[in-house]
CSV table of C-alpha atoms in Angstrom, one decimal:
chain,number,residue,atom,x,y,z
U,16,MET,CA,83.7,109.9,82.3
U,17,SER,CA,79.9,110.8,81.2
U,18,HIS,CA,76.6,111.7,82.3
U,19,LYS,CA,73.4,112.3,80.4
U,20,ARG,CA,73.7,116.5,80.8
U,21,ILE,CA,76.1,117.1,79.0
U,22,PRO,CA,74.0,117.8,74.9
U,23,LYS,CA,75.1,115.4,71.6
U,24,ARG,CA,77.5,117.1,69.7
U,25,LYS,CA,80.8,115.6,67.4
U,26,ALA,CA,84.1,117.4,67.7
U,27,ALA,CA,87.5,115.5,67.2
U,28,ILE,CA,90.3,115.7,69.2
U,29,ALA,CA,92.8,118.3,67.8
U,30,ALA,CA,94.9,118.2,71.0
U,31,GLY,CA,96.7,114.8,71.7
U,32,GLY,CA,94.8,113.5,68.4
U,33,VAL,CA,98.4,111.2,67.6
U,34,VAL,CA,99.2,110.2,71.1
U,35,ALA,CA,95.6,109.4,71.2
U,36,LEU,CA,94.7,107.3,68.1
U,37,GLY,CA,98.0,105.2,69.5
U,38,ALA,CA,96.2,104.9,73.1
U,39,ALA,CA,93.8,104.0,71.7
U,40,ALA,CA,95.8,101.5,69.3
U,41,ILE,CA,97.1,99.7,72.2
U,42,LEU,CA,93.2,99.4,73.8
U,43,LEU,CA,91.2,97.8,71.4
U,44,PRO,CA,93.6,94.3,70.2
U,45,ASN,CA,93.8,94.2,74.1
U,46,ALA,CA,90.9,94.4,74.6
U,47,ASN,CA,90.0,90.6,75.9
U,48,ALA,CA,92.6,89.6,75.5
U,49,SER,CA,93.7,87.4,78.8
U,50,GLN,CA,97.4,87.5,80.4
U,51,ASP,CA,96.1,84.3,83.1
U,52,GLY,CA,98.6,81.8,82.1
U,53,SER,CA,99.3,79.7,84.9
U,54,SER,CA,99.6,77.1,85.6
U,55,ALA,CA,97.6,75.0,88.5
U,56,GLY,CA,100.8,72.4,88.2
U,57,ALA,CA,103.8,74.9,89.1
U,58,ALA,CA,103.2,75.6,93.0
U,59,ALA,CA,107.0,76.7,93.5
U,60,ALA,CA,107.1,78.8,90.5
U,61,PRO,CA,106.0,82.7,89.4
U,62,LYS,CA,103.1,82.8,88.3
U,63,THR,CA,101.7,84.6,85.1
U,64,LEU,CA,99.4,87.7,85.9
U,65,LYS,CA,97.9,90.4,84.8
U,66,ALA,CA,98.7,93.8,86.2
U,67,GLY,CA,95.2,93.4,89.5
U,68,ASP,CA,96.0,90.2,90.2
U,69,ALA,CA,99.1,90.5,91.0
U,70,SER,CA,98.9,94.7,92.3
U,71,ASP,CA,96.4,92.0,95.3
U,72,LEU,CA,99.1,89.9,95.5
U,73,ALA,CA,101.4,93.0,95.8
U,74,SER,CA,99.5,93.6,98.7
U,75,GLN,CA,98.7,89.6,100.6
U,76,LEU,CA,102.7,89.3,100.6
U,77,SER,CA,103.5,93.4,101.6
U,78,GLY,CA,101.7,91.7,105.2
U,79,LEU,CA,103.1,88.2,104.7
U,80,LEU,CA,106.3,89.1,104.3
U,81,GLY,CA,106.7,92.5,107.2
U,82,GLU,CA,110.4,93.5,107.6
U,83,ALA,CA,111.6,91.4,105.2
U,84,PHE,CA,109.2,92.6,102.7
U,85,GLY,CA,111.9,95.4,99.5
U,86,GLY,CA,108.6,96.4,96.9
U,87,SER,CA,107.5,94.7,94.2
U,88,TYR,CA,106.9,95.8,90.4
U,89,TYR,CA,104.8,94.0,87.8
U,90,ASP,CA,107.7,92.2,85.1
U,91,ALA,CA,104.7,93.7,81.9
U,92,ASP,CA,106.9,91.1,79.4
U,93,SER,CA,106.6,88.5,81.4
U,94,LYS,CA,104.1,89.3,83.3
U,95,GLN,CA,105.0,87.6,86.8
U,96,LEU,CA,104.9,90.2,90.0
U,97,VAL,CA,108.5,90.5,91.0
U,98,VAL,CA,109.3,90.7,95.4
U,99,ASN,CA,112.5,92.4,97.0
U,100,VAL,CA,112.8,90.2,99.8
U,101,VAL,CA,115.8,91.7,102.4
U,102,PRO,CA,117.3,88.0,103.5
U,103,GLY,CA,118.0,87.3,106.6
U,104,ASP,CA,118.5,84.9,109.3
U,105,ASP,CA,115.0,83.3,108.1
U,106,ASN,CA,114.4,82.0,104.9
U,107,ASN,CA,111.0,81.0,105.4
U,108,VAL,CA,110.2,84.2,103.8
U,109,ILE,CA,111.4,83.8,100.4
U,110,VAL,CA,109.9,80.1,99.7
U,111,GLN,CA,106.6,82.1,101.5
U,112,ALA,CA,107.1,84.4,98.3
U,113,LYS,CA,107.9,81.9,95.7
U,114,ALA,CA,104.5,80.0,97.1
U,115,ALA,CA,102.8,82.8,97.0
U,116,GLY,CA,102.7,82.4,93.1
U,117,ALA,CA,106.2,85.5,92.9
U,118,LYS,CA,109.7,85.3,91.7
U,119,VAL,CA,111.5,86.5,94.7
U,120,ARG,CA,114.7,89.4,94.1
U,121,GLU,CA,116.7,90.4,97.0
U,122,VAL,CA,118.2,93.8,98.2
U,123,ASP,CA,119.7,95.2,100.5
U,124,ASN,CA,116.9,98.0,101.8
U,125,SER,CA,113.1,96.8,103.0
U,126,TRP,CA,110.3,99.3,102.7
U,127,SER,CA,110.7,100.3,106.1
U,128,GLU,CA,113.8,101.9,105.4
U,129,LEU,CA,113.0,103.5,102.1
U,130,GLN,CA,110.2,105.0,103.8
U,131,ASP,CA,112.6,106.3,106.4
U,132,GLY,CA,115.4,107.4,103.1
U,133,ALA,CA,112.4,109.5,102.7
U,134,SER,CA,111.2,111.1,105.5
U,135,THR,CA,114.6,112.1,105.6
U,136,LEU,CA,114.2,114.1,102.8
U,137,LYS,CA,111.3,115.6,103.2
U,138,SER,CA,112.4,117.1,107.4
U,139,GLU,CA,116.2,117.8,105.1
U,140,ALA,CA,115.2,119.1,101.5
U,141,THR,CA,111.4,119.7,101.1
U,142,ILE,CA,112.6,122.5,98.6
U,143,ALA,CA,109.8,123.4,95.5
U,144,GLY,CA,110.4,121.8,92.3
U,145,THR,CA,111.4,119.7,94.2
U,146,SER,CA,109.7,115.3,94.0
U,147,TRP,CA,110.9,112.0,94.9
U,148,SER,CA,109.7,108.0,94.9
U,149,ILE,CA,110.2,104.7,96.1
U,150,ASP,CA,111.3,102.4,93.0
U,151,PRO,CA,110.7,98.8,93.6
U,152,ARG,CA,113.0,98.4,90.9
U,153,THR,CA,115.6,99.6,91.1
U,154,ASN,CA,114.6,99.4,95.2
U,155,LYS,CA,116.2,103.5,95.8
U,156,LEU,CA,114.8,105.8,96.2
U,157,LEU,CA,114.1,108.6,92.4
U,158,VAL,CA,114.5,112.1,93.9
U,159,THR,CA,113.8,114.7,91.2
U,160,ALA,CA,115.2,118.6,90.8
U,161,ASP,CA,113.1,120.4,88.3
U,162,SER,CA,114.3,123.0,86.8
U,163,THR,CA,114.0,125.8,89.6
U,164,VAL,CA,115.9,123.9,91.7
U,165,THR,CA,119.4,125.9,91.5
U,166,GLY,CA,122.1,126.8,93.5
U,167,ALA,CA,122.0,127.2,97.1
U,168,LYS,CA,118.6,124.7,96.5
U,169,TRP,CA,120.4,122.0,94.6
U,170,ASP,CA,123.5,121.9,97.0
U,171,ARG,CA,121.3,121.5,99.8
U,172,LEU,CA,119.8,118.5,98.0
U,173,GLN,CA,122.2,117.3,96.8
U,174,SER,CA,123.9,117.9,99.9
U,175,THR,CA,121.2,115.3,101.4
U,176,VAL,CA,120.6,112.8,98.7
U,177,GLN,CA,124.5,112.2,99.0
U,178,GLU,CA,124.0,111.6,102.9
U,179,LEU,CA,122.0,109.2,102.2
U,180,GLY,CA,123.4,107.5,100.2
U,181,SER,CA,124.6,105.8,96.9
U,182,GLY,CA,122.4,102.4,97.4
U,183,MET,CA,119.2,104.6,99.4
U,184,ALA,CA,118.4,106.9,96.9
U,185,THR,CA,120.2,108.6,92.8
U,186,LEU,CA,118.8,112.2,91.6
U,187,LYS,CA,118.4,112.9,88.3
U,188,LYS,CA,117.7,116.8,87.6
U,189,SER,CA,114.0,117.9,85.4
U,190,SER,CA,113.9,119.4,82.7
U,191,GLY,CA,110.6,121.4,82.8
U,192,THR,CA,109.1,122.1,86.5
U,193,PHE,CA,106.6,121.2,88.4
U,194,LYS,CA,103.3,122.2,88.6
U,195,PRO,CA,99.5,121.2,89.2
U,196,PHE,CA,98.2,120.3,85.5
U,197,VAL,CA,95.5,122.5,86.3
U,198,SER,CA,92.9,124.3,83.7
U,199,GLY,CA,91.0,117.3,82.5
U,200,GLY,CA,87.6,113.2,81.1
U,201,ASP,CA,85.3,115.8,80.7
U,202,ALA,CA,86.1,119.3,81.1
U,203,ILE,CA,84.4,121.0,84.4
U,204,PHE,CA,84.6,125.0,84.7
U,205,ALA,CA,84.5,127.0,88.2
U,206,GLY,CA,85.5,130.4,87.6
U,207,GLY,CA,87.8,130.5,85.3
U,208,SER,CA,88.9,127.4,86.5
U,209,ARG,CA,89.1,124.1,83.7
U,210,CYS,CA,89.3,120.5,84.7
U,211,SER,CA,88.2,117.6,84.3
U,212,LEU,CA,85.9,115.1,85.7
U,213,GLY,CA,87.4,111.8,87.1
U,214,PHE,CA,85.7,109.5,87.8
U,215,ASN,CA,81.7,108.8,88.8
U,216,VAL,CA,81.3,107.6,92.5
U,217,THR,CA,78.1,107.6,94.7
U,218,ALA,CA,78.9,109.9,97.3
U,219,ASP,CA,78.4,107.2,101.9
U,220,ASP,CA,74.4,109.0,101.6
U,221,GLY,CA,74.2,107.2,97.9
U,222,SER,CA,73.9,111.0,96.1
U,223,PRO,CA,75.9,110.3,92.6
U,224,ALA,CA,78.8,112.7,93.0
U,225,PHE,CA,82.2,112.6,91.3
U,226,LEU,CA,85.9,113.2,91.6
U,227,THR,CA,88.6,115.2,90.9
U,228,ALA,CA,91.8,116.3,91.5
U,229,GLY,CA,92.0,118.9,94.9
U,230,HIS,CA,93.6,121.8,93.1
U,231,CYS,CA,90.6,122.5,90.5
U,232,THR,CA,88.5,123.2,93.3
U,233,LEU,CA,90.9,125.9,93.8
U,234,GLY,CA,88.8,127.8,91.4
U,235,GLY,CA,85.0,127.6,92.9
U,236,ASN,CA,83.6,125.4,95.0
U,237,GLU,CA,80.9,124.9,92.6
U,238,TRP,CA,81.1,123.4,88.9
U,239,SER,CA,79.4,123.3,85.4
U,240,ASP,CA,79.9,121.2,81.6
U,241,THR,CA,80.2,123.6,79.9
U,242,GLN,CA,82.0,126.9,79.8
U,243,GLY,CA,79.8,129.3,81.0
U,244,GLY,CA,76.8,127.6,82.3
U,245,GLN,CA,74.7,127.1,84.5
U,246,PRO,CA,76.7,124.4,87.9
U,247,ILE,CA,75.5,121.1,87.5
U,248,ALA,CA,77.9,120.0,90.8
U,249,THR,CA,78.7,121.5,94.5
U,250,VAL,CA,82.5,120.9,96.1
U,251,ASP,CA,81.1,118.8,99.2
U,252,GLN,CA,85.1,117.7,100.3
U,253,ALA,CA,88.5,118.9,98.8
U,254,THR,CA,92.1,118.1,100.2
U,255,PHE,CA,95.3,120.0,98.5
U,256,PRO,CA,98.5,120.9,99.3
U,257,GLY,CA,98.7,118.1,102.2
U,258,ASN,CA,97.8,114.2,102.6
U,259,GLY,CA,97.0,114.3,98.6
U,260,ASP,CA,94.8,116.1,96.2
U,261,PHE,CA,91.3,114.9,95.4
U,262,ALA,CA,88.0,115.9,96.0
U,263,LEU,CA,84.3,114.6,96.0
U,264,VAL,CA,81.6,116.5,94.3
U,265,LYS,CA,77.9,116.3,94.0
U,266,TYR,CA,75.5,116.5,92.1
U,267,ASP,CA,73.3,118.8,92.5
U,268,ASP,CA,70.2,117.0,91.1
U,269,PRO,CA,69.7,113.6,93.1
U,270,ALA,CA,68.3,111.8,89.2
U,271,THR,CA,71.4,112.8,87.2
U,272,GLU,CA,72.5,108.9,86.2
U,273,ALA,CA,76.5,109.5,86.2
U,274,PRO,CA,77.4,106.0,84.8
U,275,SER,CA,81.0,103.7,86.5
U,276,GLU,CA,82.9,104.7,83.1
U,277,VAL,CA,86.1,106.3,81.1
U,278,ASN,CA,85.3,107.9,77.2
U,279,THR,CA,88.2,107.9,75.9
U,280,GLY,CA,86.2,108.9,72.2
U,281,ASP,CA,86.0,106.1,70.5
U,282,GLN,CA,85.5,102.8,73.1
U,283,THR,CA,84.1,103.3,76.4
U,284,VAL,CA,86.1,101.4,79.2
U,285,PRO,CA,82.9,100.0,82.0
U,286,ILE,CA,85.3,100.7,85.7
U,287,THR,CA,85.0,98.0,87.9
U,288,GLU,CA,86.6,98.6,91.0
U,289,ALA,CA,89.8,100.8,92.0
U,290,ALA,CA,92.6,99.3,92.8
U,291,GLU,CA,96.2,99.9,93.7
U,292,ALA,CA,98.3,100.8,91.3
U,293,THR,CA,102.0,98.8,90.9
U,294,VAL,CA,105.5,99.5,89.8
U,295,GLY,CA,105.6,98.3,86.2
U,296,GLN,CA,102.3,98.5,85.2
U,297,GLN,CA,101.2,99.9,82.4
U,298,VAL,CA,98.0,102.6,82.7
U,299,PHE,CA,95.9,105.3,80.7
U,300,ARG,CA,95.3,108.5,80.5
U,301,MET,CA,93.0,110.8,80.0
U,302,GLY,CA,92.3,114.0,79.7
U,303,SER,CA,90.0,116.4,78.1
U,304,THR,CA,93.6,118.1,77.1
U,305,THR,CA,95.7,116.1,75.2
U,306,GLY,CA,93.6,113.1,74.9
U,307,LEU,CA,94.2,109.7,75.7
U,308,ASN,CA,97.7,108.2,76.3
U,309,ASP,CA,99.3,105.7,78.4
U,310,GLY,CA,102.9,104.2,79.9
U,311,GLN,CA,103.8,102.6,83.1
U,312,VAL,CA,104.1,103.7,86.5
U,313,LEU,CA,107.2,104.1,87.5
U,314,GLY,CA,106.8,104.7,92.1
U,315,LEU,CA,105.6,104.1,94.5
U,316,ASP,CA,104.1,106.8,97.8
U,317,ALA,CA,105.7,109.9,95.8
U,318,THR,CA,106.1,113.7,97.4
U,319,VAL,CA,105.8,116.3,94.7
U,320,ASN,CA,107.0,120.2,96.5
U,321,TYR,CA,104.7,122.4,94.1
U,322,PRO,CA,104.7,125.9,94.5
U,323,GLU,CA,101.5,126.2,96.7
U,324,GLY,CA,102.2,123.4,98.7
U,325,THR,CA,103.6,119.9,99.4
U,326,VAL,CA,101.5,116.9,98.8
U,327,THR,CA,102.5,113.1,99.6
U,328,GLY,CA,101.8,109.0,98.5
U,329,LEU,CA,101.1,110.0,94.7
U,330,ILE,CA,102.1,107.8,92.1
U,331,GLN,CA,105.0,108.7,89.7
U,332,THR,CA,105.0,107.8,86.3
U,333,ASP,CA,105.6,108.5,82.7
U,334,VAL,CA,102.3,108.8,81.1
U,335,CYS,CA,102.1,112.7,79.5
U,336,ALA,CA,99.7,115.1,80.7
U,337,GLU,CA,99.4,118.9,80.5
U,338,PRO,CA,97.2,121.6,81.7
U,339,GLY,CA,93.6,121.3,81.3
U,340,ASP,CA,94.3,117.5,82.3
U,341,SER,CA,93.7,117.7,86.1
U,342,GLY,CA,91.7,115.8,87.3
U,343,GLY,CA,91.3,113.0,84.6
U,344,SER,CA,91.2,110.2,84.9
U,345,LEU,CA,94.5,107.2,85.1
U,346,PHE,CA,93.0,103.2,84.4
U,347,THR,CA,93.9,100.8,83.2
U,348,GLN,CA,92.2,98.8,80.1
U,349,ASP,CA,90.6,96.0,82.0
U,350,GLY,CA,88.7,98.8,83.9
U,351,LEU,CA,90.7,99.8,87.1
U,352,ALA,CA,90.8,102.8,88.3
U,353,ILE,CA,93.6,103.4,89.5
U,354,GLY,CA,94.4,107.6,89.7
U,355,LEU,CA,94.5,110.8,89.3
U,356,THR,CA,95.7,113.7,87.2
U,357,SER,CA,97.4,116.2,89.6
U,358,GLY,CA,100.4,117.5,88.5
U,359,GLY,CA,104.3,117.1,86.3
U,360,SER,CA,106.6,118.7,84.3
U,361,GLY,CA,106.5,118.7,81.0
U,362,ASP,CA,104.3,118.0,78.3
U,363,CYS,CA,102.8,115.6,75.4
U,364,THR,CA,106.2,115.9,72.8
U,365,ALA,CA,109.7,116.3,75.2
U,366,GLY,CA,106.9,113.7,77.8
U,367,GLY,CA,108.0,114.9,81.5
U,368,GLU,CA,107.3,113.2,85.2
U,369,THR,CA,103.6,112.7,85.9
U,370,PHE,CA,102.1,112.1,89.3
U,371,PHE,CA,98.3,111.1,90.3
U,372,GLN,CA,96.3,110.9,93.0
U,373,PRO,CA,95.7,107.3,93.9
U,374,VAL,CA,92.2,106.4,93.7
U,375,THR,CA,91.2,104.2,96.7
U,376,THR,CA,93.1,106.7,98.9
U,377,ALA,CA,90.4,109.5,97.8
U,378,LEU,CA,87.3,107.2,97.9
U,379,GLU,CA,88.5,106.1,101.9
U,380,ALA,CA,88.8,109.1,103.2
U,381,VAL,CA,85.6,111.0,101.6
U,382,GLY,CA,83.9,108.0,101.9
U,383,ALA,CA,82.8,106.8,98.9
U,384,THR,CA,82.3,103.8,96.2
U,385,LEU,CA,83.5,103.2,92.9
U,386,GLY,CA,82.1,100.4,90.0
U,387,ALA,CA,79.6,98.6,91.3
U,388,GLY,CA,78.8,100.0,93.9
U,389,GLY,CA,78.4,103.6,93.2
U,390,GLY,CA,78.2,105.3,89.6
U,391,ALA,CA,75.3,106.0,89.9
U,392,GLY,CA,72.1,108.5,89.5
U,393,ALA,CA,70.3,108.5,92.9
U,394,GLY,CA,72.1,105.1,93.3
U,395,ASP,CA,69.9,103.2,92.4
U,396,GLU,CA,71.4,102.5,89.2
U,397,ALA,CA,74.9,101.5,90.3
U,398,GLY,CA,77.4,100.4,88.0
U,399,ALA,CA,74.5,100.1,85.9
U,400,GLY,CA,74.4,101.9,82.7
U,401,ALA,CA,78.8,100.8,82.6
U,402,GLY,CA,77.9,99.5,79.2
U,403,GLU,CA,74.4,100.6,78.3
U,404,GLU,CA,76.0,104.2,77.0
U,405,ALA,CA,77.9,103.1,75.4
U,406,GLY,CA,78.0,101.8,71.6
U,407,ALA,CA,75.5,104.7,70.8
U,408,GLY,CA,77.6,107.6,71.3
U,409,GLU,CA,74.9,110.1,72.9
U,410,GLU,CA,76.9,110.3,76.1
U,411,ALA,CA,80.4,113.2,75.4
U,412,GLY,CA,82.8,110.9,77.3
U,413,ALA,CA,86.2,111.6,78.9
U,414,GLY,CA,88.3,114.1,77.1
U,415,GLN,CA,85.0,114.5,74.5
U,416,GLU,CA,85.4,118.1,75.2
U,417,ALA,CA,88.4,118.2,74.3
U,418,GLY,CA,88.4,121.1,70.7
U,419,ALA,CA,90.9,123.4,69.1
U,420,GLY,CA,92.0,126.0,71.6
U,421,GLN,CA,89.3,125.4,73.9
U,422,GLU,CA,90.6,125.9,77.1
U,423,ALA,CA,92.0,129.8,77.7
U,424,GLY,CA,94.8,129.6,78.0
U,425,ALA,CA,98.0,127.4,80.5
U,426,GLY,CA,96.9,128.1,83.5
U,427,ASP,CA,94.0,129.9,83.5
U,428,GLU,CA,93.0,127.6,86.6
U,429,ALA,CA,93.4,128.4,90.8
U,430,GLY,CA,96.5,128.2,92.8
U,431,ALA,CA,98.1,127.8,88.4
U,432,GLY,CA,99.6,131.8,87.8
U,433,ASP,CA,102.3,129.8,87.6
U,434,GLU,CA,101.6,127.7,84.0
U,435,ALA,CA,100.7,130.7,82.3
U,436,GLY,CA,102.7,130.2,79.0
U,437,ALA,CA,104.1,126.6,80.0
U,438,GLY,CA,103.3,125.7,76.2
U,439,ALA,CA,99.9,123.5,77.2
U,440,GLY,CA,98.1,122.1,74.3
U,441,ALA,CA,101.6,123.1,72.0
U,442,GLY,CA,99.2,125.7,70.0
U,443,GLU,CA,95.8,124.5,71.3
U,444,GLN,CA,94.9,126.9,73.4
U,445,ALA,CA,94.1,130.8,70.9
U,446,GLY,CA,95.3,133.8,72.4
U,447,ALA,CA,98.0,131.9,75.6
U,448,GLY,CA,98.2,135.2,77.5
U,449,GLU,CA,94.0,136.2,77.9
U,450,GLN,CA,93.7,133.8,80.8
U,451,ALA,CA,93.9,136.0,83.1
U,452,GLY,CA,90.2,137.2,85.2
U,453,GLY,CA,89.1,134.6,83.6
U,454,ASP,CA,88.9,135.0,80.4
U,455,GLU,CA,88.6,131.3,78.5
U,456,ALA,CA,86.6,132.4,75.7
U,457,GLY,CA,89.9,131.3,73.7
U,458,ALA,CA,90.0,132.7,70.2
U,459,GLY,CA,87.5,132.5,67.3
U,460,ALA,CA,86.1,128.6,66.4
U,461,GLY,CA,88.2,127.8,69.2
U,462,GLN,CA,85.9,129.4,72.1
U,463,ASP,CA,82.8,126.6,71.6
U,464,ALA,CA,85.7,123.6,72.2
U,465,GLY,CA,85.5,122.7,75.4
U,466,ALA,CA,82.9,124.1,76.4
U,467,GLY,CA,80.2,120.9,75.7
U,468,GLN,CA,81.3,119.9,73.0
U,469,ASP,CA,82.1,116.0,72.4
U,470,ALA,CA,84.8,115.0,71.1
U,471,GLY,CA,86.7,111.8,69.6
U,472,GLN,CA,87.2,110.0,66.7
U,473,GLY,CA,84.9,108.0,66.3
U,474,VAL,CA,82.9,109.1,69.1
U,475,GLU,CA,79.5,106.8,68.1
U,476,ASP,CA,81.6,103.8,67.9
U,477,HIS,CA,81.7,102.0,71.5
U,478,SER,CA,82.4,98.7,71.2
U,479,GLY,CA,85.8,98.0,71.4
U,480,LEU,CA,86.2,97.6,75.4
U,481,THR,CA,82.5,97.0,76.7
U,482,GLU,CA,83.4,93.4,77.5
U,483,SER,CA,86.7,93.9,79.0
U,484,ARG,CA,86.8,92.5,82.8
């Protein structure tokens, strides 16, 4: 993501650089490759679909199948949508699903039954350090407890899962600690807090704005694009904790150019629209701490019990993230906006669980638009700029403010004091204890990194994905 106010500089992403290069290599070769090999003459056979098309089909089938719907997921190897169906007296639902182009799998649990199980967990086992999401590949609830859940808390959680039954839920232990990844695209700053710009959008009044994580706004209402710089945007509305983790932040200057794109450092991905996540879908995350990383969607409708409170309706993935990546973009290689980085456990060395706020839900809640209908300055350049600023390297993009030592510690954001010393950035932050009281200076040569420096390998070569759709 980028906007005109970011100064043009050059810097290399130090944090997560090796992983970022690997993810970029995945993006580049496939940028213009078609995945659609469906045949018009095989109406009853499963169709070969792009992940975005599979998501659309899944939404249609969930309504068509009604109570027989047991979830769906994308098989990346075969490029097919697998739909879970609870068999019943009416075999017509299976015929309908197959006719629509899905691969049908008969299962025991319907989607509504899995949601009922999640409601039981909410009422009986809402414990800080736990999460659960619906995993359609196993047709079960995946329940996870972090390292803080021990003793009576663990016994309570285990008992609740056992009551649901082995056919309904599975329980696993995580070695990390669930927390918001505060401290992520472009770096944005408010007081002692540092987070990421997610996606540029157009607010319902036509003004340019951006989405980020709701917990990031605990650091302050006025945000700048450089550490200690003049405010360029003001929080309009935010949700955290509760029914999501998202915020709409409006640019103070109505003439701000805010193109609908993600700049990964060496290529620019035009963002055309928001889409629902599909389990099995390959996704990419951009954040100013760890740069570009990729992985898969693992679960939907996730609930995470952070120390700050419970957040519902999230996407669970295996994409790594660290403090500083909060609010950053989760997207697909063909330009679909999927999510905003919320939090999780682990890091980009050991891995872990990471949760994202769905972009579709956030847009609906705040009344903003994205893609061809928004994201450009004052509403008059909607979508224009998705590729105009690519190729010249003049804009700082998502993650381009990342650099060694750019974060003041691993927990300098509001509401994230528990993250101090969490190992974020694996040495990127000079002086992990300097974050207290908003001391974001970092150390020595690192104190300016993340304060507007552009990043990235080949920042002036954005040829990679400008033509992908």
